Short mmCIF file of C-alpha atoms and ligand atoms in Angstrom, two decimals:
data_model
loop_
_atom_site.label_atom_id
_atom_site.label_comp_id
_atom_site.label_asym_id
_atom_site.label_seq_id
_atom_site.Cartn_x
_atom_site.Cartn_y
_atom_site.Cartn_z
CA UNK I 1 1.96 -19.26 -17.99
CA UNK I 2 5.65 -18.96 -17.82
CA UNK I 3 7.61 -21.97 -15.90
CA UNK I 4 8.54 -20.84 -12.31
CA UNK I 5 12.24 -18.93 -12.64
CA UNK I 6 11.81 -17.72 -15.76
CA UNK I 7 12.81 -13.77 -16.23
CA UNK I 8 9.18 -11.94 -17.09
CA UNK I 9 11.22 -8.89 -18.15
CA UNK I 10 12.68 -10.40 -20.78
CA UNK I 11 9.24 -11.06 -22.39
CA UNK I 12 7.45 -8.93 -25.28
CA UNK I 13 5.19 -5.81 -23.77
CA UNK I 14 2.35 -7.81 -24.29
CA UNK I 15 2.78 -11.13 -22.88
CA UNK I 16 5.06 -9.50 -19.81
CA UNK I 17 1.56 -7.69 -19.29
CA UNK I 18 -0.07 -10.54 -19.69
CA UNK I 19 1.96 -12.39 -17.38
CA UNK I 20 2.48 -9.79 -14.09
CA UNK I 21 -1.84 -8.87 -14.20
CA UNK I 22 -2.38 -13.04 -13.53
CA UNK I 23 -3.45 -14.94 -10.63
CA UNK I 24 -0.69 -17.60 -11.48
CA UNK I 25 2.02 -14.48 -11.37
CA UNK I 26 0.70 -13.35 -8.14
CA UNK I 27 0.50 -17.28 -6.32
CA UNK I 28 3.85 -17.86 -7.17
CA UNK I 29 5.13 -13.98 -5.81
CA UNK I 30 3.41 -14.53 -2.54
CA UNK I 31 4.08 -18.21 -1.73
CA UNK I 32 7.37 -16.98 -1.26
CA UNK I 33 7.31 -15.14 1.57
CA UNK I 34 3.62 -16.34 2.91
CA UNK I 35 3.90 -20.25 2.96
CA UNK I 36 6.21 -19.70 6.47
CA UNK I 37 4.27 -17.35 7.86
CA UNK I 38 1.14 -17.11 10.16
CA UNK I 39 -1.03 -13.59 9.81
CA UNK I 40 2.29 -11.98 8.35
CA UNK I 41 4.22 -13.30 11.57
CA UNK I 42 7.25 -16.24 11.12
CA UNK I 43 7.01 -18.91 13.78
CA UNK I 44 10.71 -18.32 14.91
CA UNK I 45 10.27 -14.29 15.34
CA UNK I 46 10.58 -13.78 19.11
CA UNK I 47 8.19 -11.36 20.97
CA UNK I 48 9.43 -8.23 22.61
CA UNK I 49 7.55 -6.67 25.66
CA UNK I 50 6.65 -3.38 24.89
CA UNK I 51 6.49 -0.73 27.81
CA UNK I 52 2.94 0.93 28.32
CA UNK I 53 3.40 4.43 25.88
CA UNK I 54 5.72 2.43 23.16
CA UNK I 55 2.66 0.14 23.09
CA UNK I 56 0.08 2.71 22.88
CA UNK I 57 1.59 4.84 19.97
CA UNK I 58 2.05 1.27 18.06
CA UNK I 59 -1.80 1.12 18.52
CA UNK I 60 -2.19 4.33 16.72
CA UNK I 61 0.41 4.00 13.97
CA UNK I 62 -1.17 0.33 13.18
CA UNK I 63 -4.65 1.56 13.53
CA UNK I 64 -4.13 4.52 11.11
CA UNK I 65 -2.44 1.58 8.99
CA UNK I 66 -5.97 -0.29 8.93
CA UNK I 67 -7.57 2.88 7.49
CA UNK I 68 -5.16 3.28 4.59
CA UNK I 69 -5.20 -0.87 3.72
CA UNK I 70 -9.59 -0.37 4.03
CA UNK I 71 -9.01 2.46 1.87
CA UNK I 72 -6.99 0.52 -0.76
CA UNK I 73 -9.20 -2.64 -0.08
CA UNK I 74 -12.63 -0.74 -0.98
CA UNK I 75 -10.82 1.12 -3.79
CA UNK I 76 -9.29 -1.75 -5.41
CA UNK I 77 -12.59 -3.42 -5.46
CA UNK I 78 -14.71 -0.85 -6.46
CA UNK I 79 -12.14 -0.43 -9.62
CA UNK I 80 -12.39 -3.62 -10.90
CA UNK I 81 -15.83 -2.66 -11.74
CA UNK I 82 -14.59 0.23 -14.13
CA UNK I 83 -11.27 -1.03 -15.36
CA UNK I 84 -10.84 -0.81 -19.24
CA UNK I 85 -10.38 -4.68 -19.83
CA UNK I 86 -10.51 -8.18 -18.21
CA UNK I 87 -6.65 -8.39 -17.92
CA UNK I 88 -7.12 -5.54 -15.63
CA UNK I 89 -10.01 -6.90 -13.78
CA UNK I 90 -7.80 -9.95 -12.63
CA UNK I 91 -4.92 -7.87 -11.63
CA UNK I 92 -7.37 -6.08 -9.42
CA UNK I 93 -9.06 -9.15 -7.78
CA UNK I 94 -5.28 -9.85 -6.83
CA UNK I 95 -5.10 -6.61 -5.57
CA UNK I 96 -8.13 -7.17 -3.44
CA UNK I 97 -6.82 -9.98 -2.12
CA UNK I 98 -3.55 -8.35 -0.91
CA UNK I 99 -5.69 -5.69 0.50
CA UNK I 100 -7.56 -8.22 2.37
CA UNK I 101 -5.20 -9.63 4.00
CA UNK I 102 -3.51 -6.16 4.91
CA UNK I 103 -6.37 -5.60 6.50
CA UNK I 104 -6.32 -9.04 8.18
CA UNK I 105 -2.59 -9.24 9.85
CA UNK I 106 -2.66 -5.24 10.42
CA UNK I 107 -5.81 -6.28 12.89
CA UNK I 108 -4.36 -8.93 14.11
CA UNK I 109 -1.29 -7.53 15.40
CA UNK I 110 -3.40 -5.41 16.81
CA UNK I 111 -5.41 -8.16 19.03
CA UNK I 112 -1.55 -9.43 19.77
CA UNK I 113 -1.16 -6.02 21.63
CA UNK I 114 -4.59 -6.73 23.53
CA UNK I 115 -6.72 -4.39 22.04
CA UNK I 116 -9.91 -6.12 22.39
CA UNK I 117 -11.93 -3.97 19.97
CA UNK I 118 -10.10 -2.50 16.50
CA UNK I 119 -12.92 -1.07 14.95
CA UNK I 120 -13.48 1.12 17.94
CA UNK I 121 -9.67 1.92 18.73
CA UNK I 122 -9.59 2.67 15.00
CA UNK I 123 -12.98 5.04 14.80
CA UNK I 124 -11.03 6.46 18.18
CA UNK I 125 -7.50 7.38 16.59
CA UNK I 126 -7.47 7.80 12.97
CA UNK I 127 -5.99 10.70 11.52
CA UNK I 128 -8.11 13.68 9.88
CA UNK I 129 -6.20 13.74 7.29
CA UNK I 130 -6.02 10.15 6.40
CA UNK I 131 -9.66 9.79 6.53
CA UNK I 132 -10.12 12.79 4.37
CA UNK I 133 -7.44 10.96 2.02
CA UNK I 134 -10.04 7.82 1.88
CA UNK I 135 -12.69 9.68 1.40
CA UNK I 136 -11.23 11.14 -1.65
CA UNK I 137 -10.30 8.26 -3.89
CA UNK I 138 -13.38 6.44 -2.79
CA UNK I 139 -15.22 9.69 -4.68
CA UNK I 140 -12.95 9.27 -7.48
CA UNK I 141 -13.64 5.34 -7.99
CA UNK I 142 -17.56 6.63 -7.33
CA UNK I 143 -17.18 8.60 -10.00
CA UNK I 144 -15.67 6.37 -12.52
CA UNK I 145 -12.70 8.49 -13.07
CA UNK I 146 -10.02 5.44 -13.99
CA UNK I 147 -6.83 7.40 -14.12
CA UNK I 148 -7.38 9.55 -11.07
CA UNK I 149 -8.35 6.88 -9.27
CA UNK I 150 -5.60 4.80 -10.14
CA UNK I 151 -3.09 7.51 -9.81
CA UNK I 152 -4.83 8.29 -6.19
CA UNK I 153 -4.63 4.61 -5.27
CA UNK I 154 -1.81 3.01 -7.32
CA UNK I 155 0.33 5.74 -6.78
CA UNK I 156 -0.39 7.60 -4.59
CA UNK I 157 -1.74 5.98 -1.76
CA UNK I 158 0.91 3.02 -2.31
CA UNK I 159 4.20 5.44 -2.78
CA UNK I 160 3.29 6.67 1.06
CA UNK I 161 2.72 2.81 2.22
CA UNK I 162 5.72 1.75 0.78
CA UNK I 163 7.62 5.10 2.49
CA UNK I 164 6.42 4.55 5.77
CA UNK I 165 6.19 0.75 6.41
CA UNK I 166 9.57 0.61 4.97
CA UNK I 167 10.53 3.44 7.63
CA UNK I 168 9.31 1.97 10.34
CA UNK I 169 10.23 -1.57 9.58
CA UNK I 170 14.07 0.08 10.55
CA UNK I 171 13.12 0.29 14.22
CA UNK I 172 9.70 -1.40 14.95
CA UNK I 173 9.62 -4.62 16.95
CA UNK I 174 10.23 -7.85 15.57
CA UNK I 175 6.72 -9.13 14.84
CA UNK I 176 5.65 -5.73 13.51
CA UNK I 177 8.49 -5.65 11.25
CA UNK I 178 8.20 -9.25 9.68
CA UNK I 179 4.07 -7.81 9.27
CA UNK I 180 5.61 -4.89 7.83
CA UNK I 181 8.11 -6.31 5.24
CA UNK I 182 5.59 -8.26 3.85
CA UNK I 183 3.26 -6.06 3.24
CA UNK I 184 6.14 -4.07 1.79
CA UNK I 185 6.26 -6.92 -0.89
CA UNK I 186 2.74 -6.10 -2.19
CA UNK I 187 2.80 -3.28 -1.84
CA UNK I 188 5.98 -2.97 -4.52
CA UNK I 189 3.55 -5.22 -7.22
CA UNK I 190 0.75 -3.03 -6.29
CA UNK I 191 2.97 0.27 -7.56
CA UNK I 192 4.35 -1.77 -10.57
CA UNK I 193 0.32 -1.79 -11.83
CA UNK I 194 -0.05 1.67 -11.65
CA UNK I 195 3.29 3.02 -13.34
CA UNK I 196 2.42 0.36 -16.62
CA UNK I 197 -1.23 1.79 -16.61
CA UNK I 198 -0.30 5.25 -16.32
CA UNK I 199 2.61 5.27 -18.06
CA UNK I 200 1.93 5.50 -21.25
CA UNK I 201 -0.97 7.83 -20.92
CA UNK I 202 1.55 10.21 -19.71
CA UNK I 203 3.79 10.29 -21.88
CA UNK I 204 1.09 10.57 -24.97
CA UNK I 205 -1.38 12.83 -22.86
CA UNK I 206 -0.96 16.18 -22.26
CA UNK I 207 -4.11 16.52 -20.46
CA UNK I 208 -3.72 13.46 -18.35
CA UNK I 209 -0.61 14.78 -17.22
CA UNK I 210 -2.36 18.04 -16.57
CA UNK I 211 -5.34 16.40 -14.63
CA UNK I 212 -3.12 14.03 -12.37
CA UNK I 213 -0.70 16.43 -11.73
CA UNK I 214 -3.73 18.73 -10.21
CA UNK I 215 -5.28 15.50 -8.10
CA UNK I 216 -1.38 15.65 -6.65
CA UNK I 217 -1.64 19.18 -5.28
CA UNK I 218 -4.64 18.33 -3.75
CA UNK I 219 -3.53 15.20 -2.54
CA UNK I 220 -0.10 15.62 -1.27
CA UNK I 221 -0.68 17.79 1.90
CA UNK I 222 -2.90 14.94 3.36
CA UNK I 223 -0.90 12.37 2.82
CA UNK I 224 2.41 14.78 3.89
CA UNK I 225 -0.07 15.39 7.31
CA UNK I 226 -0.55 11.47 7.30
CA UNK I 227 3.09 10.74 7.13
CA UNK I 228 4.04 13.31 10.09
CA UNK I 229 1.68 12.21 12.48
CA UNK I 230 2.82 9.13 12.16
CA UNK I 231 6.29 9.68 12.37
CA UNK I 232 5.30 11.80 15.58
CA UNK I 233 3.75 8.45 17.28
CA UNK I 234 7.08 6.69 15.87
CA UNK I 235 9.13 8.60 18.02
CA UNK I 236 11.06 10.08 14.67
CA UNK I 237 13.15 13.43 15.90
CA UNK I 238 11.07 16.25 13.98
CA UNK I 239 14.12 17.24 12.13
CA UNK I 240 14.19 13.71 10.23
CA UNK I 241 10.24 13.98 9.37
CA UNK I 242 10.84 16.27 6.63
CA UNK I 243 13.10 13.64 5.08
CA UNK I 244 10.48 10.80 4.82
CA UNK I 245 7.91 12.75 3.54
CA UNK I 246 10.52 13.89 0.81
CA UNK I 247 11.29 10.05 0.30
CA UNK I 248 7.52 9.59 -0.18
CA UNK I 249 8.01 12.89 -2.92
CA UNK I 250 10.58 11.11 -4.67
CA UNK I 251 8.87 7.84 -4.91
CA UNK I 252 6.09 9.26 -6.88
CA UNK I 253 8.40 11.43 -9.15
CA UNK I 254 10.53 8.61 -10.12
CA UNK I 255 7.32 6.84 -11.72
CA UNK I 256 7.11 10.01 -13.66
CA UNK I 257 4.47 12.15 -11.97
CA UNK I 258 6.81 15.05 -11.22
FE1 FE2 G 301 -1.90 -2.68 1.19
FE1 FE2 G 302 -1.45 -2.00 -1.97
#
């Protein structure tokens, strides 16, 4: 384990590998920006009254939030069962975790804004194509298909979380955003796993590239719907939606998977 501070880019391949897929890695990213906080929240962030409709589309934007951190939380855990090695494995528990706790502050922001039942608000006002989304990658982990699973999840999934938290961190209320941002964080780590795994299949497999960019085509519609809706509920004019979802585009072509 390296001491804390020291630069784990400037290690070998192996042992920077090594080092980012640990528990120890992870501790030290999150204790960062954690330690302060309480469910994602910092004790000095002041609360801001939210009128009756601004309230109400947060509920659906953070609902629809819960379904894509369950997705990732059931996915993640379900592919530590079928990763190709133990280094793997642990980088996916850590995963889990993350997940977890996604889960955990997304909900309870959501009590904050007095809804007294999630699960029900969020059976009530998920999107279609969200669900449809989760329903996919849980069939790909099901069927034990690694790389389109991690591409679906570690990619994929995590490209359009990054987009639109980071989106709506701009103009969302202060204890959303600090939720937000942090999430963010993970989120960033959780990307960095599946551009090392992938990446080198890539570049040495024809046919992977072949298969993955397929799963995209299928993929990228529902998660383009995803992204609108919730840009609709954000209040985003309709002539700026096109630009996030191109943002989300962009994200996943810069790891490669043009
Ligand atoms: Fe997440
Ligand atoms: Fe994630």
């Amino acid at each position: 384990m390296a001491d804390p501070g020291t630069d784990v880019h400037a290690f070998a391949p192996d042992r920077f590998i090594e080092e980012v897929h640990s528990f120890e890695f992870w501790f030290q990213a999150v204790e960062g920006y954690l330690s302060e906080t309480r469910y994602g929240r910092r004790p000095e962030t002041p609360d801001v009254r939210l009128d009756d409709a601004e309230r109400d589309r947060l509920v659906t934007v953070l609902c629809n939030y819960c379904v894509g951190e369950t997705a990732a939380l059931e996915g993640a855990s379900g592919l530590v069962a079928i990763a190709p090695n133990r280094l793997t494995k642990i980088f996916l528990s850590t995963q889990v975790v993350d997940e977890g706790r996604h889960l955990e502050v997304l909900l309870h922001r959501l009590g904050d804004l007095g809804v007294a039942s999630p699960e029900a608000e969020i059976e009530k006002r998920a999107s279609r194509s969200l669900l449809a989304f989760k329903k996919r990658l849980l069939d790909l982990v099901a069927g034990k298909d690694w790389e389109a699973a991690i591409f679906a999840q570690n990619v994929i999934l995590e490209a359009l979380e990054f987009t639109v938290f980071q989106a709506h961190a701009e103009t969302a209320d202060p204890v959303t955003r600090d939720v937000l941002l942090g999430i963010v964080k993970d989120e960033r780590r959780h990307i960095g796993f599946g551009e090392n795994e992938l990446g080198r299949r890539l570049k040495t497999s024809p046919t992977t590239r072949v298969r993955l960019g397929a799963i995209q085509r299928e993929l990228d519609p529902l998660v383009l719907a995803a992204c609108d809706e919730t840009l609709a509920q954000l209040g985003t004019p309709r002539s700026e939606r096109p630009e996030v979802g191109r943002s989300y585009l962009a994200a996943v072509e810069r790891l490669g998977f043009a």
